[in-house]
Structures are given as structure tokens and as C-alpha cells.
XYZ file of C-alpha atoms in Angstrom:
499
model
C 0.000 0.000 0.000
C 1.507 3.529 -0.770
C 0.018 6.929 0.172
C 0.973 10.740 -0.696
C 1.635 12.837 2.223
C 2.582 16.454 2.558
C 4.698 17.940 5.487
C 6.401 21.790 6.457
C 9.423 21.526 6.728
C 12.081 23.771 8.816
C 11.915 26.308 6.123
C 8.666 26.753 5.765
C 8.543 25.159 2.246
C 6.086 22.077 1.619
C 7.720 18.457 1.372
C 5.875 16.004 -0.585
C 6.435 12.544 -0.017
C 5.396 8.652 -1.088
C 4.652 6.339 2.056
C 4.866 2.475 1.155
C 3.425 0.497 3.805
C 4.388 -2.964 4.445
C 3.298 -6.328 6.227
C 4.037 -6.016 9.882
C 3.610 -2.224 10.122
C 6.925 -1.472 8.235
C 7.563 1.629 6.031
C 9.312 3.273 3.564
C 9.479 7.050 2.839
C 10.533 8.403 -0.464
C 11.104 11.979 -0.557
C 10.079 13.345 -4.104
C 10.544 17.231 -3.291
C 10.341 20.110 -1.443
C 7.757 23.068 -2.853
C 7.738 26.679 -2.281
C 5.056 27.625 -4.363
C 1.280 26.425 -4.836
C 2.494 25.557 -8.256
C 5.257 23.416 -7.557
C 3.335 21.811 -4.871
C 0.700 20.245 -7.355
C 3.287 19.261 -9.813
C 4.665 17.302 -7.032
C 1.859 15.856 -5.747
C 1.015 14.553 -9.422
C 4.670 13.020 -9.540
C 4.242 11.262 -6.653
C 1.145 9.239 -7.638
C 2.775 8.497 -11.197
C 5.399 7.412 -9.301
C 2.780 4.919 -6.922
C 1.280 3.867 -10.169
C 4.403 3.302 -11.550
C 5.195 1.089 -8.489
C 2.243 -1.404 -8.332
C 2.199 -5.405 -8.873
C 0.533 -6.862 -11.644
C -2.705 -8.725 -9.716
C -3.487 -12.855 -11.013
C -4.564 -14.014 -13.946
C -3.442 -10.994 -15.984
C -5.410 -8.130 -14.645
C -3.187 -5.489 -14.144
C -3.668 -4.106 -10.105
C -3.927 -0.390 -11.741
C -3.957 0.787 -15.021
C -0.741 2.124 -16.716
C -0.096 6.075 -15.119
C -1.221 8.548 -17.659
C 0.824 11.637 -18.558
C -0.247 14.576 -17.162
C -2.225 16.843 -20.207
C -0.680 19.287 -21.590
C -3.129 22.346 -22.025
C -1.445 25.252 -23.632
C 1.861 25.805 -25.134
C 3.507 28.961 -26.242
C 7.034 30.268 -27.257
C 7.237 32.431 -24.221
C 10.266 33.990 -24.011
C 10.062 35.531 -27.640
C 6.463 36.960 -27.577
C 7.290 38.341 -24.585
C 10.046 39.847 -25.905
C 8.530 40.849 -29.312
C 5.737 42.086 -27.256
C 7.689 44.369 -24.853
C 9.250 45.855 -27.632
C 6.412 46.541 -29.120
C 5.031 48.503 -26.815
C 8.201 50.470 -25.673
C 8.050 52.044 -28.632
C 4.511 52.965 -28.296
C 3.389 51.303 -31.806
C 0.240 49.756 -29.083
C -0.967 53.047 -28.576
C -0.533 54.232 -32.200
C -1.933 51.833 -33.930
C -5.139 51.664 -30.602
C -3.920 48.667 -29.625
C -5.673 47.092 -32.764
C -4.750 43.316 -32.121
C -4.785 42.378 -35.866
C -2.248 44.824 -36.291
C 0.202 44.190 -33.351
C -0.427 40.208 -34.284
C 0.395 40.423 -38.109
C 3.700 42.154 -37.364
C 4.604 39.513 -34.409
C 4.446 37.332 -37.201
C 6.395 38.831 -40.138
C 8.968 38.800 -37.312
C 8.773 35.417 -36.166
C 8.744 33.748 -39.746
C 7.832 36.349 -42.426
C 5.009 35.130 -44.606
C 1.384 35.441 -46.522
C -0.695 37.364 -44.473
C -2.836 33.989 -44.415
C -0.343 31.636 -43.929
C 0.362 34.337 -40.739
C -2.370 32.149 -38.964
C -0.267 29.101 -39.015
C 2.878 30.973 -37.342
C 1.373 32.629 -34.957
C -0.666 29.226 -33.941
C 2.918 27.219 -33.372
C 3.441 30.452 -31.550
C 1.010 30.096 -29.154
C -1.571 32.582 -29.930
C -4.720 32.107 -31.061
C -4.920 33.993 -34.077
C -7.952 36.060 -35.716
C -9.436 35.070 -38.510
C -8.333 35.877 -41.932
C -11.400 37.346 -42.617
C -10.902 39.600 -40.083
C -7.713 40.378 -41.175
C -8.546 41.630 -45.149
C -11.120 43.448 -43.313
C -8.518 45.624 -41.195
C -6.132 45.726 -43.946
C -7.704 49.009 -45.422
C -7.319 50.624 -42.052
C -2.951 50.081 -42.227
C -3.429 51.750 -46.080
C -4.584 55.435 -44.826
C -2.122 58.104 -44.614
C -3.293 58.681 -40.808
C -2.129 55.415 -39.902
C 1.216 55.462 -41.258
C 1.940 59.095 -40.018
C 1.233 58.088 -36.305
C 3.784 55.194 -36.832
C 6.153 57.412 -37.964
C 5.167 59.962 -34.775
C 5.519 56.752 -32.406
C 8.853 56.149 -33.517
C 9.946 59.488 -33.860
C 9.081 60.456 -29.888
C 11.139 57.516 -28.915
C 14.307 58.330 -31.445
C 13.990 61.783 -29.185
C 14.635 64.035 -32.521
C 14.029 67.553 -30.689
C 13.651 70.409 -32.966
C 16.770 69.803 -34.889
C 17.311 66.505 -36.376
C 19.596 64.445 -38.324
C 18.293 61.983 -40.547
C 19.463 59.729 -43.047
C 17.842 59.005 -46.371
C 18.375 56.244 -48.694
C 15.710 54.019 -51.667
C 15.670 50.827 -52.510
C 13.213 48.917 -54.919
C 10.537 46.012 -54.751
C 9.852 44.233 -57.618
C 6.710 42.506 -58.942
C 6.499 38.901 -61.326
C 4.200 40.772 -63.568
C 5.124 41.823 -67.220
C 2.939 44.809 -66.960
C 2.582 47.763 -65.501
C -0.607 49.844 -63.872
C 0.930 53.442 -63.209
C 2.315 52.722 -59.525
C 4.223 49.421 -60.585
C 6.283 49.934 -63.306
C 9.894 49.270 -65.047
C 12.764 51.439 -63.918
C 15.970 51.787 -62.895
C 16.105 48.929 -60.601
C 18.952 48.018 -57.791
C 18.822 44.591 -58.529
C 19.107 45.025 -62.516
C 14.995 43.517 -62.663
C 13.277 44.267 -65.961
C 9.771 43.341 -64.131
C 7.546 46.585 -63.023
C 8.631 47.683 -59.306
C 8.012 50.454 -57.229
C 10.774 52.613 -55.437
C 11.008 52.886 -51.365
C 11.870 55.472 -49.626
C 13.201 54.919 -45.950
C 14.009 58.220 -43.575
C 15.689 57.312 -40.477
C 17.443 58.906 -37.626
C 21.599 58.410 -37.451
C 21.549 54.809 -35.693
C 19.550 53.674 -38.502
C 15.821 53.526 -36.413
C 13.223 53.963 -38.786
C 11.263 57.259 -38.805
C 8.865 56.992 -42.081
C 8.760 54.889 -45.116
C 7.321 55.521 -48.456
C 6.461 53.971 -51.625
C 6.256 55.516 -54.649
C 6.127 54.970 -58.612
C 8.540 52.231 -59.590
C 9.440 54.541 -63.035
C 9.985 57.585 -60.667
C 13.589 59.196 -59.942
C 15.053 58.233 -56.801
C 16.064 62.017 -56.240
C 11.998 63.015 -57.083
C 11.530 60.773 -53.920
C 13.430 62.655 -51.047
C 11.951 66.033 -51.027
C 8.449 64.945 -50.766
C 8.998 62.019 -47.926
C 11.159 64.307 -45.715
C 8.714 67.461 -45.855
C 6.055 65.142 -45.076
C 7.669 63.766 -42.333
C 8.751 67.137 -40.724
C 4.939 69.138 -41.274
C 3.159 65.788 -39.628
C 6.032 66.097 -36.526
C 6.380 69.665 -35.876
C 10.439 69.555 -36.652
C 11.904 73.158 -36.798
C 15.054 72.072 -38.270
C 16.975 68.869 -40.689
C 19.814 68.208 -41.284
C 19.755 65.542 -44.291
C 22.168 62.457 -45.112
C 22.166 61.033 -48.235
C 24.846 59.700 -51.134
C 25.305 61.717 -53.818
C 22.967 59.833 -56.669
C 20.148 61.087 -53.700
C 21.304 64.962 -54.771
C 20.444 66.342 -57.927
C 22.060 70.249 -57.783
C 17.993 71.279 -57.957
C 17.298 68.775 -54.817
C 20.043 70.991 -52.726
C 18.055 74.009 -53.655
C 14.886 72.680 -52.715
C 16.810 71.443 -49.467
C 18.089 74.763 -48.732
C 14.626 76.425 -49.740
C 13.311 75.035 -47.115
C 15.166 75.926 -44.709
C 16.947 72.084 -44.115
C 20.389 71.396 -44.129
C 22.499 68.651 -46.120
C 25.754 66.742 -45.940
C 26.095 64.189 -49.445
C 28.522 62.419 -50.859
C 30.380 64.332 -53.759
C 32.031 63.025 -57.290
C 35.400 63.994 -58.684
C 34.984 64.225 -62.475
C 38.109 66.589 -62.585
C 40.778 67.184 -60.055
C 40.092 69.838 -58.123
C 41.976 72.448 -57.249
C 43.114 72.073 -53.744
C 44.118 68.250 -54.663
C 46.202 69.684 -57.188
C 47.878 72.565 -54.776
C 48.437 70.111 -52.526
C 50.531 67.468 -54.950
C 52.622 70.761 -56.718
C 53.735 71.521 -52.789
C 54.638 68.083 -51.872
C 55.857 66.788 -55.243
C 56.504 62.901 -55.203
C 54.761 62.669 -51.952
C 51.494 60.197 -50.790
C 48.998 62.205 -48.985
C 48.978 61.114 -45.339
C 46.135 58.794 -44.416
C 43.088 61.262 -43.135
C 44.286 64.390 -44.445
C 41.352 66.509 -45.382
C 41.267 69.780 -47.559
C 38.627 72.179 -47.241
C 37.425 74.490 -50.033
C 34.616 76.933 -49.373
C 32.445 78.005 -52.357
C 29.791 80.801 -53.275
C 27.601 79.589 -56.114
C 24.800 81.292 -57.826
C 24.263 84.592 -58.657
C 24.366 87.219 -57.025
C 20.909 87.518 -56.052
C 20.287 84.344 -54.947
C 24.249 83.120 -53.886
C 24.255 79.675 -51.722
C 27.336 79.160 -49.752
C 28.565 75.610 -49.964
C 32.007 73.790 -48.503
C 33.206 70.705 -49.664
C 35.703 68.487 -47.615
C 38.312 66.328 -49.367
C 39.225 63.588 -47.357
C 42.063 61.265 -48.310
C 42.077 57.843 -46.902
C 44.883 55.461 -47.830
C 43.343 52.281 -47.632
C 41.238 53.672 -50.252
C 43.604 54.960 -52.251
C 45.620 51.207 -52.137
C 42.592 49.880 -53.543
C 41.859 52.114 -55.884
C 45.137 51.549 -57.255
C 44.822 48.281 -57.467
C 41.839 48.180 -59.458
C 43.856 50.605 -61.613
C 46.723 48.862 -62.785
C 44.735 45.761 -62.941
C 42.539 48.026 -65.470
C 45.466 49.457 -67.238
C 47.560 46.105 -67.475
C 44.387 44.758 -69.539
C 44.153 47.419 -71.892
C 47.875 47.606 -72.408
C 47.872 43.730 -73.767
C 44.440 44.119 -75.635
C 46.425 46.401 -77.627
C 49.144 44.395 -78.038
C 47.105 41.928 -79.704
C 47.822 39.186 -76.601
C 43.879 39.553 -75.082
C 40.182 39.992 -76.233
C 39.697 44.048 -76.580
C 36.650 44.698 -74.144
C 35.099 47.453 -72.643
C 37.901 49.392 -70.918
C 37.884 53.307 -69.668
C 41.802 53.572 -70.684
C 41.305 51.628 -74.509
C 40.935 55.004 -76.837
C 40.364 55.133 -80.453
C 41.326 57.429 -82.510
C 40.701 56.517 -86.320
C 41.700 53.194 -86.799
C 44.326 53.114 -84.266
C 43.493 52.071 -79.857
C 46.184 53.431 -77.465
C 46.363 53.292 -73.520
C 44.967 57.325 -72.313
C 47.777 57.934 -70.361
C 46.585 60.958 -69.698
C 42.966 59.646 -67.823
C 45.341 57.132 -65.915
C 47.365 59.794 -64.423
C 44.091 62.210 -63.504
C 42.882 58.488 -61.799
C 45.765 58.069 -60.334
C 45.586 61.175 -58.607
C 42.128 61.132 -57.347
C 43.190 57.890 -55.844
C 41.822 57.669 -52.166
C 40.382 61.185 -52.053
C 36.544 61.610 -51.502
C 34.893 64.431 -51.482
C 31.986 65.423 -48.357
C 29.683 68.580 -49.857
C 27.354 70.702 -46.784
C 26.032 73.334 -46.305
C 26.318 73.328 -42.558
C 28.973 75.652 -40.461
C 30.732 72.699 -39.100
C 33.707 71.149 -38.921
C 34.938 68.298 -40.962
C 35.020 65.687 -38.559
C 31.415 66.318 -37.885
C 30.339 66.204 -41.298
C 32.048 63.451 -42.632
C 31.411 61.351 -39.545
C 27.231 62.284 -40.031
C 28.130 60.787 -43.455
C 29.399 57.530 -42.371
C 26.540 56.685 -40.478
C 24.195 55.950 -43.801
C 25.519 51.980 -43.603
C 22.729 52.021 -40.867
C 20.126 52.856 -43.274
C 21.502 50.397 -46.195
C 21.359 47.394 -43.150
C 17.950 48.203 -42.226
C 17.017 48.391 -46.444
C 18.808 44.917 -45.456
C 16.919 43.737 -43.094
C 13.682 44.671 -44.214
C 14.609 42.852 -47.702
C 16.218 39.700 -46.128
C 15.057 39.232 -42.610
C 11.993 40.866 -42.928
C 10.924 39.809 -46.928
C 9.476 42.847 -47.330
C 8.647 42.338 -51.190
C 5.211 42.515 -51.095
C 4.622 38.885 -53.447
C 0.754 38.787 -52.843
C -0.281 42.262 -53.297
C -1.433 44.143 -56.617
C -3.005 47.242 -55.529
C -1.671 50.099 -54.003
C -3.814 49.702 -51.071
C -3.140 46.632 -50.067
C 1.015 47.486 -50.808
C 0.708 50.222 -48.294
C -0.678 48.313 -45.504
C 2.006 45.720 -46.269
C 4.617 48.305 -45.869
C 3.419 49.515 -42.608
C 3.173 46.321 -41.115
C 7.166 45.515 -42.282
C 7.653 49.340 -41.126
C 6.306 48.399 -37.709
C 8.084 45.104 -37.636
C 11.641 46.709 -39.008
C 11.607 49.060 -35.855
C 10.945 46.497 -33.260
C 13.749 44.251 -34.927
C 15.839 47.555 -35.007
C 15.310 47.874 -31.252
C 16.017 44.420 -30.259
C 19.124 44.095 -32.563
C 20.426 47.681 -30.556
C 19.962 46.324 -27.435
C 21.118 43.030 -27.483
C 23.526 42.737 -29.802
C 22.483 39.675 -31.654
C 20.772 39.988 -35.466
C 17.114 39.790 -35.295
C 17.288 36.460 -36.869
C 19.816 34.798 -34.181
C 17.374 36.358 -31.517
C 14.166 34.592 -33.383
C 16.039 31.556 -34.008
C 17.812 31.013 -30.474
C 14.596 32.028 -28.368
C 11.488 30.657 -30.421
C 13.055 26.682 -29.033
C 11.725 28.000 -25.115
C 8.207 27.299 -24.500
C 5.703 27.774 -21.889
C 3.902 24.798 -21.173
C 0.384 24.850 -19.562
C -0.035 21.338 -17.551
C -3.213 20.024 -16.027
C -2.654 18.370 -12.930
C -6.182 17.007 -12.528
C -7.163 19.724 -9.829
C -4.962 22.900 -11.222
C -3.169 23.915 -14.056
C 0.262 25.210 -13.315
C 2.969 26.683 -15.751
C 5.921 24.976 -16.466
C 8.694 25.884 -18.990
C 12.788 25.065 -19.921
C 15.231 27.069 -18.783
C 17.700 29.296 -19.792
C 21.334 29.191 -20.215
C 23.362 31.631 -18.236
C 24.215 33.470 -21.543
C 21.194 33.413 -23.435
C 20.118 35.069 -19.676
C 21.671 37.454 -19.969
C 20.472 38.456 -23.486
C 16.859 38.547 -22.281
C 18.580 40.886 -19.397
C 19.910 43.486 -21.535
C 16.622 43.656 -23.459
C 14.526 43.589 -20.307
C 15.695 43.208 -17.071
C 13.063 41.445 -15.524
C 12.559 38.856 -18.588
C 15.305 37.292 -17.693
C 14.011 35.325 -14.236
């Protein structure tokens, strides 16, 4: 005979324990565990009687004394640790309140995080998730609502209150495009100049974000329309829906037409960009005639301050030259290798092809020695153009920061799959962008504070789940746990996730 039997011990917690009773009064106590929580105590209590049930003698003639001990059900399961995560990010950056906590909303971007897909297909992730999802006619039924301006702009006023802008703000600016497997086009999606050398009809993103690379506002617009058509409109949107006084814009230099820096300065914004160097320019060649047979040293910048305009309406621009010699050695590199071609096409010892330093004149190619030593020069210098009064440090630092805003292009591409495959009309393309908008900022956050890619974070933490276990008389939560440094990831992000 066995009994369960439940005594305090010294302190204080609850030790549950399995009692076999034999002939002649004899007994034998096996101690299963001690419980400090209600919890814990029924868990315990349902071990021990598997473990009597476990224990029992098979009874004559084949009848078994008890039958065989049944697991305990398993009621609910969930991947815990990253919807709580996904969720607390969520709402740190206020997208809950922007978006009035709609649940379709906050649930379709859970999912383009967790395992980006359909938006019907989103059903089946967010069920292995753990969540019971709504239905998908519930979901076309929203999708309207994520399409309106109003939406989008208090997104973009969400994020921008937590990337703490002020009046004054510096933002980087960069495109990207999404292309469709159609063959024709309906006025939004339509061939262009694509990135990714497509010939299918696209449409051309525009992404505004602060100098860590935290997206502010996102835009789509005609796939056939010029990438430097698109920056104007997107960042004067942006600053009329948030009340900023003052911009300072980043963007590479195919962003800046010369008539996009007078529509910058028009109103009122300021710019750094990226310059070219189709000619040397001036202080480059001052600086080679006063240190004749001399390399530049690494990080020496020129500065050359510049009135242009007439007089009536005069802009004041400086451009920084900054030499870098790692550049320069690869530059160089890809010059000789470009030169050493062209020298034995014309020697008759390799296939003439397309090469800058092959010219023809009449009937007769020769190596332009003369645009290999203007190359040669411009080796490692690159050229910063503002219209700001600061110094060049500043500006060409603000510069380097736009590799933020190519990874999250990145990561809304790759990570994210932001190509909107299932959607034809505009509508339904601007609710998908919101919802990868949404989802790109909570990655962004998580990725800042943790360190890890967002797809490392999904991968590692979607494993943990929260199990829901009926013991017969109360369900109690049960789940794996966590390595010391996977701890400490959940730490950084949240402090109190981590217990």
C-alpha cells in the first residue's frame, strides 16, 4: 500500500512525499521534493502518484492491479520567451498606442517577425506560436485601415518620440526597390531603374531614419519615378506631420540632384552628401605641386569653401576632401589591374573589351595615359559637400553613419521579406509596408539592445516554450530554462525577462 503525504518543513517550504506500507507495520518514505510555491506543490503531488502507479504489482490471472499512469495533459503551449520579448518591444516604442492597440495589427507584425510570410499563412505561425490567431477574414477586413495616410503618419510619430529628434534633427535618407512577377505595368508598378538590374515593373522605397539607422517613415512611390523626385516629398512630409523646426539631411550623392540641394536649402533644411570627382580639383592639385613625389597622409582633409549662384540668390557651400589610404591602395589596385588589360588588348595578346583607358582614334586604340594619371591622382580622395557651419570631422562622420540605413534596407529585404509577393493594388502594398515598417523598428530595437541579429534572436529564443499542464485539480505553468548566456540576453533587453 503507498500513500501521498505532505509535510512543512524547517523552512517553511512544503515536502511532498510517497509512504509504502508494508506487512508487519513497516515503512518506507521516499522523498520526491520540497515546494515553495502552490504551483510546484501540485506538480509534485502529481509526480508522486505516477510514481505509486508506476510502483504497483501486476494482480493474477493478468489483470493489471492499476492501469498504466497517464501523462499529465498538456493544455497550452507557447514560445514564451520571444512573444514576450517581441511584445515588450512593441510597446516600448509605443506602436500599441498608435496603432489603438488594434490586435490584428500588433499580431500580423509579431508574425512577419517570427517567420515572415502570406498574411494567411500568418495564422499558421502565430498558432505554433502560441496565440490564437484572428481570422483571416478579419484580417482583409482591417487591412484598409494600415493603407490610410493617418495610420502610417502616427507610426512614424511613435517612432519618432522615442528616437527623441528635438527640434533639430539628423536623418538619413536612402531608396531601394521592390519588384513585382508581372510583365505589366498599372501606373504605380512599373519598369525602372532597378537596384537589382529587374526588368519586371517595381516600385521605389523610400526609408528616412534617424543616425543609428531607427526607422522614422517609409514611403512607396512609382517604380518609373527618380530616386532624387523621392526625397523632397517624404522628408517634408515627415517634418509638417512632426512639428520639426530644423533637418539636417544624409544622403549619397545619386540622392542629390544640384535642384534637390536648392529645394533642401529652400526650405530651410540642411544637407551633408557624398560628392564626385569628375576633374581634379583644385586644392588636390595645390596640394601634390607643394609636396611633389609625396602620398597624402592617411586622413588628411582639404577644405574648399564656395559661393555659387548669382548674385541675387548666392548659396554658400564647402566641400571636404578627405584622403584615406586604404582607399587609395585599392583604388590603385583596381587601376593597374585596369590598365595592365588594356595595355595587352592592344598588343594583340587579349580579347579588346570594354575598358575606360582603350581610346580610339581613327583606326588606331592606345592606352589614355593621360585619364590614368588624372585616376591616379584622385586615388583615395573623396569628397563630403554641406552646407552646414561645421567642422569636418562632424560632417564626414554624419556621413558615415548611412551603412545604418543600407542594413535596415537589409533587413527589411532579407530578414523581414518585405517584397510585397501577394499584393497588386496600391492599397493593399501600403498596408504591407506599414506592417514591415512596424516590424523593421521592433527588430531595429532588439538588434540595438542586445547585440544579436534579429534572426539569431528569433532563431535562439522561439526553441523555449511555456507549457500549460493540467494536474487534474490545477493547471500550473511549467517551462525550460535558460542558459546563463542566453540570460543574460533577455537581461539586456529587459531586465526582468530574464528570471
Amino acid at each position: 500500500m503507498a500513500y501521498v503525504r505532505t509535510v512543512r518543513t524547517s523552512s517553511g517550504a512544503r515536502a511532498v512525499q510517497v509512504v509504502w506500507k508494508y506487512r508487519h507495520g513497516s515503512r518506507e518514505i521516499e522523498h520526491i521534493g520540497s515546494a515553495h510555491t502552490d504551483a510546484e506543490w501540485e506538480l509534485l503531488k502529481a509526480a508522486a502518484e505516477q510514481r505509486i502507479a508506476a510502483g504497483q504489482d501486476e494482480l493474477p490471472l493478468g489483470v493489471p492491479a492499476k492501469a498504466e499512469p497517464a501523462a499529465l495533459e498538456i493544455t497550452g503551449t507557447r514560445m514564451g520567451r520571444l512573444l514576450d520579448a517581441i511584445g515588450y518591444a512593441y510597446r516600448q516604442l509605443g506602436l500599441d498606442e498608435a496603432a489603438g492597440r488594434d490586435v490584428v495589427f500588433e499580431q500580423l507584425v509579431t508574425a512577419r517577425i517570427i517567420e515572415p510570410s502570406s498574411k494567411e499563412d500568418a495564422a499558421r505561425v502565430l498558432a505554433e506560436a502560441g496565440i490564437r490567431p484572428l481570422s483571416y477574414r478579419t484580417v482583409k477586413r482591417r487591412l484598409p485601415s494600415y493603407a490610410a495616410k493617418q495610420w502610417r503618419d502616427r507610426l512614424s510619430g511613435a517612432l519618432a518620440a522615442r528616437a527623441a529628434l528635438g527640434p533639430s534633427a539628423l536623418v538619413l535618407y536612402d531608396v531601394s526597390t521592390l519588384y513585382f512577377e508581372t510583365d505589366t505595368g498599372d501606373g504605380f508598378r512599373e519598369p525602372g531603374f532597378s537596384k537589382e538590374r529587374r526588368l519586371e515593373p517595381q516600385i521605389t522605397i523610400g526609408l528616412l531614419t534617424d543616425a543609428s539607422g531607427f526607422p522614422l517613415m517609409v514611403d512607396a512611390f512609382e517604380g518609373n519615378k527618380a530616386e532624387t523626385r523621392t526625397m523632397i516629398p517624404l522628408i517634408r512630409r515627415f517634418v509638417e506631420a512632426h512639428g520639426i523646426a530644423g533637418v539636417t539631411v544624409v544622403a549619397d550623392a545619386g540622392m542629390m540632384s544640384e535642384q534637390n540641394l536648392k529645394d533642401v536649402e529652400d526650405a530651410g533644411w540642411n544637407f551633408i552628401v557624398g560628392g564626385k570627382l569628375p576633374d581634379i580639383p583644385y586644392q588636390v592639385s595645390q596640394w601634390h605641386r607643394d609636396h611633389p613625389d609625396t602620398d597624402p597622409p592617411d586622413q588628411l582633409i582639404l577644405t574648399q569653401p564656395t559661393l555659387i549662384g548669382p548674385n541675387a540668390d548666392q548659396r554658400r557651400r564647402t566641400t571636404y576632401y578627405q584622403y584615406r589610404a586604404d582607399r587609395a591602395r585599392r583604388s590603385l589596385h583596381g587601376i593597374d589591374t585596369q590598365v595592365t588589360k588594356a595595355e595587352k588588348a592592344i598588343a594583340g595578346q587579349a580579347a579588346i573589351k570594354r575598358n575606360r583607358f582603350v581610346t580610339l582614334t581613327g583606326g588606331t586604340r592606345t592606352v589614355n595615359r593621360d585619364l590614368e594619371a588624372k585616376v591616379r591622382a584622385l586615388a583615395g580622395w573623396k569628397p563630403y559637400v554641406t552646407n552646414l557651419d561645421a567642422t569636418p570631422e562632424f560632417v564626414i562622420g554624419a556621413y558615415h553613419q548611412l551603412w545604418h540605413v543600407e542594413h535596415s534596407f537589409r533587413m527589411s529585404k532579407h530578414d523581414l521579406r518585405a517584397r510585397p509577393i501577394y499584393h497588386h493594388k496600391r492599397e493593399s502594398i501600403d498596408a504591407h509596408l506599414a506592417i514591415v515598417f512596424a516590424a523593421l523598428a521592433v527588430s531595429h530595437w532588439i538588434e540595438t539592445r542586445t547585440g544579436w541579429t534579429i534572426k539569431k534572436f528569433v532563431r535562439t529564443f522561439r526553441r523555449y516554450r511555456q507549457v500549460t499542464i493540467n494536474t487534474g485539480n490545477h493547471e500550473i505553468q511549467a517551462e525550460q530554462p535558460l542558459p546563463d548566456d542566453e540570460r543574460a540576453i533577455l537581461a539586456q533587453l529587459r531586465p526582468d525577462s530574464a528570471h
